[in-house]
Amino acid sequence: MTDDAARLARHVDAWHGACRDFVALARTLDEQQGDLPTDLAGWSVRDNVAHTAHLEAVLAGAPEETIDVPDAPHVTGLMGHYTEQGVLARRERSLAQLLDELEDAVARRYEVLRREPPSDPSATPPRTPGGVPWDTGTLLSNRPVDVWMHEQDVRRAIGRPGNLDSPAARHTIGVFGRALPMVLGKRVAAPVGTSVRVEVPEAGRSWTVAVGEDGRAAFDEETTEPTAQVTLGSEDFIVLAGGRRPVARTNPEVTGDRELATRFLEAMALTP
């Protein structure tokens, strides 16, 4: 097996595990819990399940649904409109029905991926949500992130935190971590010589990002005294990087340049 094929296989396994965990958690909920609000504006627990069922059904071959989406503050952009269609199309279904759809779609798609394991990350996948122009590597990397993040949305809504060390959790934290140079370099637009270290001890992860002489930010593990250091719990890291909560609702520990750290934390949201 090539390195590319092995990496894609790990993405598939992380996604499949995330789907199993999501379904197992949601099967324990009653319909009233399905109505609880989540950190995603306008979406309940049930809506998170409906969204996940929608995307997995499409990827497993179900026809795209096209319905009218009324104006709402939380529906922005083409992708927001697309995902809202899937949720609204399933509005009358029970949690059990949504989970049956999700479980069936995952089983069918997993069987295909096992029978024909992907090996080329640059290849065009058979389908993507809404026809977005992702290659196979991007699609397979994004799916465990999306499913696991929605499991965490549900967990926070029902007050049952956990599952922060699964393969999908580690994958997601790693994906967000790899985007930190963009946060410092493009969003914060920090000057040459500026550096930020982000520590997530619960996940055993840390990243140091520095702006080089060329004005570009990159990882720099040789920096021993960063301009600012931010330490976050795993949940705080993912709610900030996932755009779920503002900095004021998290508890970062900061040393060094506090203004820089605040600007960095406020710019961390990496998902719409």
Short mmCIF file of C-alpha atoms in Angstrom, two decimals:
data_model
loop_
_atom_site.label_atom_id
_atom_site.label_comp_id
_atom_site.label_asym_id
_atom_site.label_seq_id
_atom_site.Cartn_x
_atom_site.Cartn_y
_atom_site.Cartn_z
CA MET A 1 0.00 0.00 0.00
CA THR A 2 1.36 3.43 -0.94
CA ASP A 3 1.64 6.27 1.58
CA ASP A 4 -1.24 8.06 -0.14
CA ALA A 5 -3.45 4.98 0.00
CA ALA A 6 -2.60 4.41 3.67
CA ARG A 7 -3.45 8.02 4.53
CA LEU A 8 -6.77 7.81 2.70
CA ALA A 9 -7.55 4.53 4.47
CA ARG A 10 -6.98 6.25 7.81
CA HIS A 11 -9.38 9.02 6.78
CA VAL A 12 -12.00 6.41 5.86
CA ASP A 13 -11.56 4.59 9.17
CA ALA A 14 -11.77 7.86 11.14
CA TRP A 15 -14.95 8.83 9.27
CA HIS A 16 -16.55 5.42 9.78
CA GLY A 17 -15.74 5.46 13.48
CA ALA A 18 -17.10 9.00 13.79
CA CYS A 19 -20.35 7.94 12.17
CA ARG A 20 -20.71 4.95 14.50
CA ASP A 21 -20.07 7.17 17.53
CA PHE A 22 -22.51 9.82 16.33
CA VAL A 23 -25.28 7.29 15.75
CA ALA A 24 -24.65 5.55 19.09
CA LEU A 25 -24.91 8.84 20.96
CA ALA A 26 -28.00 10.07 19.12
CA ARG A 27 -29.80 6.72 19.60
CA THR A 28 -29.83 7.45 23.35
CA LEU A 29 -31.81 10.68 22.92
CA ASP A 30 -35.55 11.23 23.09
CA GLU A 31 -37.51 13.50 20.78
CA GLN A 32 -37.56 16.34 23.30
CA GLN A 33 -33.77 16.34 23.44
CA GLY A 34 -33.82 16.55 19.67
CA ASP A 35 -35.31 20.03 20.01
CA LEU A 36 -32.50 21.40 22.17
CA PRO A 37 -30.59 24.30 20.61
CA THR A 38 -26.93 23.88 19.71
CA ASP A 39 -24.03 26.28 19.22
CA LEU A 40 -24.86 26.36 15.50
CA ALA A 41 -27.23 29.30 15.06
CA GLY A 42 -30.70 28.18 14.03
CA TRP A 43 -29.98 24.48 14.39
CA SER A 44 -31.28 22.09 17.01
CA VAL A 45 -29.86 18.70 17.93
CA ARG A 46 -32.28 17.18 15.40
CA ASP A 47 -31.03 19.56 12.70
CA ASN A 48 -27.44 18.43 13.28
CA VAL A 49 -28.56 14.83 12.82
CA ALA A 50 -30.60 15.75 9.73
CA HIS A 51 -27.65 17.59 8.19
CA THR A 52 -25.33 14.63 8.73
CA ALA A 53 -27.91 12.22 7.30
CA HIS A 54 -28.35 14.52 4.29
CA LEU A 55 -24.67 14.67 3.35
CA GLU A 56 -24.04 10.97 3.89
CA ALA A 57 -27.14 10.05 1.88
CA VAL A 58 -25.96 12.22 -1.03
CA LEU A 59 -22.48 10.71 -0.92
CA ALA A 60 -24.02 7.25 -0.92
CA GLY A 61 -25.93 8.06 -4.12
CA ALA A 62 -29.25 9.61 -3.05
CA PRO A 63 -30.64 12.31 -5.36
CA GLU A 64 -30.04 15.92 -4.40
CA GLU A 65 -33.07 17.67 -2.88
CA THR A 66 -34.06 21.11 -4.11
CA ILE A 67 -36.56 22.97 -1.97
CA ASP A 68 -37.23 26.59 -1.17
CA VAL A 69 -35.22 27.95 1.73
CA PRO A 70 -36.77 30.97 3.46
CA ASP A 71 -34.56 33.85 4.49
CA ALA A 72 -33.02 33.33 7.92
CA PRO A 73 -30.11 34.99 9.73
CA HIS A 74 -28.18 31.73 9.97
CA VAL A 75 -28.46 30.88 6.25
CA THR A 76 -25.62 32.60 4.44
CA GLY A 77 -23.80 31.80 1.22
CA LEU A 78 -24.35 29.03 -1.28
CA MET A 79 -23.15 26.24 1.01
CA GLY A 80 -25.35 27.48 3.85
CA HIS A 81 -28.33 27.46 1.50
CA TYR A 82 -27.44 23.96 0.32
CA THR A 83 -27.09 22.46 3.79
CA GLU A 84 -30.32 24.13 4.93
CA GLN A 85 -32.17 22.39 2.09
CA GLY A 86 -31.16 19.02 3.47
CA VAL A 87 -32.30 19.95 6.97
CA LEU A 88 -35.65 21.40 5.85
CA ALA A 89 -36.34 18.38 3.62
CA ARG A 90 -36.13 16.20 6.75
CA ARG A 91 -38.03 18.49 9.12
CA GLU A 92 -40.93 16.08 9.69
CA ARG A 93 -38.79 13.00 10.38
CA SER A 94 -38.20 11.58 13.84
CA LEU A 95 -34.73 11.17 15.27
CA ALA A 96 -35.04 7.42 14.76
CA GLN A 97 -35.90 7.89 11.08
CA LEU A 98 -33.00 10.28 10.56
CA LEU A 99 -30.61 7.87 12.22
CA ASP A 100 -31.89 4.97 10.15
CA GLU A 101 -31.19 7.00 7.01
CA LEU A 102 -27.73 7.96 8.26
CA GLU A 103 -26.82 4.43 9.30
CA ASP A 104 -27.98 2.96 5.98
CA ALA A 105 -26.09 5.56 3.91
CA VAL A 106 -22.89 5.06 5.88
CA ALA A 107 -23.09 1.28 5.58
CA ARG A 108 -23.55 1.47 1.80
CA ARG A 109 -20.77 3.97 1.27
CA TYR A 110 -18.37 2.16 3.59
CA GLU A 111 -18.91 -1.06 1.67
CA VAL A 112 -17.95 0.70 -1.58
CA LEU A 113 -14.87 2.26 0.00
CA ARG A 114 -13.77 -1.12 1.36
CA ARG A 115 -14.40 -2.88 -1.94
CA GLU A 116 -12.64 -0.18 -3.97
CA PRO A 117 -10.18 1.55 -1.64
CA PRO A 118 -9.18 5.01 -2.90
CA SER A 119 -5.46 5.42 -3.55
CA ASP A 120 -5.08 8.76 -5.35
CA PRO A 121 -5.88 11.84 -3.23
CA SER A 122 -5.91 14.07 -6.33
CA ALA A 123 -8.56 11.98 -8.11
CA THR A 124 -12.07 13.31 -8.64
CA PRO A 125 -14.51 11.54 -6.27
CA PRO A 126 -17.77 10.09 -7.62
CA ARG A 127 -19.80 12.71 -5.73
CA THR A 128 -19.29 15.66 -3.41
CA PRO A 129 -21.89 17.57 -1.37
CA GLY A 130 -23.51 20.08 -3.65
CA GLY A 131 -20.93 19.35 -6.33
CA VAL A 132 -18.18 21.32 -4.57
CA PRO A 133 -14.85 20.93 -6.45
CA TRP A 134 -13.02 18.78 -3.91
CA ASP A 135 -10.57 16.07 -4.79
CA THR A 136 -10.72 12.67 -3.09
CA GLY A 137 -8.18 13.60 -0.43
CA THR A 138 -10.09 16.71 0.57
CA LEU A 139 -13.45 14.92 0.67
CA LEU A 140 -12.18 12.00 2.73
CA SER A 141 -10.35 14.32 5.14
CA ASN A 142 -13.36 16.60 5.58
CA ARG A 143 -15.93 13.92 6.38
CA PRO A 144 -14.56 12.80 9.80
CA VAL A 145 -14.15 16.46 10.73
CA ASP A 146 -17.76 17.29 9.86
CA VAL A 147 -19.31 14.24 11.53
CA TRP A 148 -17.23 14.48 14.70
CA MET A 149 -17.83 18.22 15.05
CA HIS A 150 -21.58 17.66 14.86
CA GLU A 151 -21.33 14.91 17.47
CA GLN A 152 -19.61 17.48 19.69
CA ASP A 153 -22.36 20.02 18.92
CA VAL A 154 -24.89 17.49 20.18
CA ARG A 155 -22.81 16.62 23.23
CA ARG A 156 -22.57 20.25 24.34
CA ALA A 157 -26.31 20.74 23.80
CA ILE A 158 -27.26 17.76 25.98
CA GLY A 159 -24.52 18.31 28.58
CA ARG A 160 -22.65 15.07 27.92
CA PRO A 161 -19.08 16.01 26.97
CA GLY A 162 -16.72 13.27 25.83
CA ASN A 163 -15.15 11.35 22.95
CA LEU A 164 -12.33 13.88 22.69
CA ASP A 165 -9.63 11.28 22.00
CA SER A 166 -11.09 9.19 19.19
CA PRO A 167 -9.32 8.85 15.83
CA ALA A 168 -11.77 11.41 14.39
CA ALA A 169 -11.07 13.79 17.29
CA ARG A 170 -7.31 13.54 16.78
CA HIS A 171 -7.74 13.95 13.03
CA THR A 172 -9.93 17.04 13.46
CA ILE A 173 -7.59 18.72 15.92
CA GLY A 174 -4.72 18.03 13.53
CA VAL A 175 -6.63 19.51 10.58
CA PHE A 176 -7.39 22.68 12.54
CA GLY A 177 -3.81 22.87 13.78
CA ARG A 178 -2.43 22.79 10.25
CA ALA A 179 -4.39 25.95 9.42
CA LEU A 180 -2.89 28.08 12.20
CA PRO A 181 -0.24 29.74 9.97
CA MET A 182 -3.08 31.19 7.90
CA VAL A 183 -4.64 32.62 11.08
CA LEU A 184 -1.47 34.45 12.11
CA GLY A 185 -0.24 35.44 8.68
CA LYS A 186 -3.39 36.38 6.80
CA ARG A 187 -6.09 37.11 9.34
CA VAL A 188 -4.02 38.70 12.09
CA ALA A 189 -1.51 40.02 9.54
CA ALA A 190 1.18 40.01 12.21
CA PRO A 191 4.51 41.74 11.47
CA VAL A 192 7.76 39.96 10.65
CA GLY A 193 9.24 38.22 13.67
CA THR A 194 5.93 37.67 15.46
CA SER A 195 5.27 34.18 16.78
CA VAL A 196 2.45 32.40 18.58
CA ARG A 197 2.51 29.02 20.27
CA VAL A 198 -0.77 27.14 20.73
CA GLU A 199 -0.81 24.35 23.30
CA VAL A 200 -3.60 21.78 23.66
CA PRO A 201 -2.23 19.57 26.46
CA GLU A 202 -5.28 17.31 26.69
CA ALA A 203 -4.71 16.29 23.07
CA GLY A 204 -0.93 16.20 23.42
CA ARG A 205 -0.60 18.75 20.62
CA SER A 206 1.23 22.06 20.22
CA TRP A 207 2.11 24.28 17.29
CA THR A 208 4.40 27.28 17.03
CA VAL A 209 3.74 29.65 14.16
CA ALA A 210 6.05 32.52 13.19
CA VAL A 211 6.07 35.22 10.53
CA GLY A 212 9.30 35.00 8.53
CA GLU A 213 11.33 37.65 6.73
CA ASP A 214 9.20 37.10 3.63
CA GLY A 215 6.10 38.13 5.56
CA ARG A 216 4.60 34.65 5.42
CA ALA A 217 3.62 32.67 8.50
CA ALA A 218 4.80 29.09 8.86
CA PHE A 219 5.42 26.49 11.53
CA ASP A 220 8.64 27.16 13.43
CA GLU A 221 9.41 24.71 16.20
CA GLU A 222 12.80 26.34 16.80
CA THR A 223 11.22 29.38 18.47
CA THR A 224 11.75 29.00 22.23
CA GLU A 225 10.22 32.29 23.38
CA PRO A 226 7.13 33.06 21.30
CA THR A 227 5.62 36.53 21.28
CA ALA A 228 2.48 35.01 22.78
CA GLN A 229 1.48 31.59 24.03
CA VAL A 230 -2.07 30.30 24.25
CA THR A 231 -3.06 27.17 26.14
CA LEU A 232 -6.51 25.68 25.50
CA GLY A 233 -8.48 22.64 26.53
CA SER A 234 -9.45 20.33 23.68
CA GLU A 235 -13.07 21.49 23.71
CA ASP A 236 -12.15 25.18 23.76
CA PHE A 237 -9.76 24.61 20.87
CA ILE A 238 -12.38 22.95 18.69
CA VAL A 239 -15.20 25.41 19.49
CA LEU A 240 -12.91 28.31 18.54
CA ALA A 241 -11.42 26.67 15.45
CA GLY A 242 -14.85 25.35 14.47
CA GLY A 243 -16.46 28.78 14.82
CA ARG A 244 -18.89 27.52 17.45
CA ARG A 245 -18.29 30.00 20.28
CA PRO A 246 -16.65 33.40 20.79
CA VAL A 247 -13.47 33.77 22.83
CA ALA A 248 -15.50 35.18 25.74
CA ARG A 249 -17.14 31.77 26.22
CA THR A 250 -13.83 29.91 26.47
CA ASN A 251 -11.04 29.87 29.04
CA PRO A 252 -7.66 30.27 27.36
CA GLU A 253 -4.49 30.69 29.38
CA VAL A 254 -2.30 33.41 27.84
CA THR A 255 1.30 34.43 28.43
CA GLY A 256 3.27 37.10 26.59
CA ASP A 257 1.59 39.65 24.33
CA ARG A 258 -2.05 39.51 25.41
CA GLU A 259 -3.29 41.81 22.65
CA LEU A 260 -1.72 39.59 20.00
CA ALA A 261 -3.13 36.47 21.68
CA THR A 262 -6.62 37.98 21.74
CA ARG A 263 -6.47 38.92 18.07
CA PHE A 264 -5.23 35.44 17.23
CA LEU A 265 -7.98 33.72 19.22
CA GLU A 266 -10.66 35.94 17.69
CA ALA A 267 -9.43 35.01 14.20
CA MET A 268 -9.30 31.24 14.78
CA ALA A 269 -12.69 30.27 13.33
CA LEU A 270 -11.84 28.03 10.36
CA THR A 271 -15.28 26.71 9.40
CA PRO A 272 -18.32 28.71 8.16
#
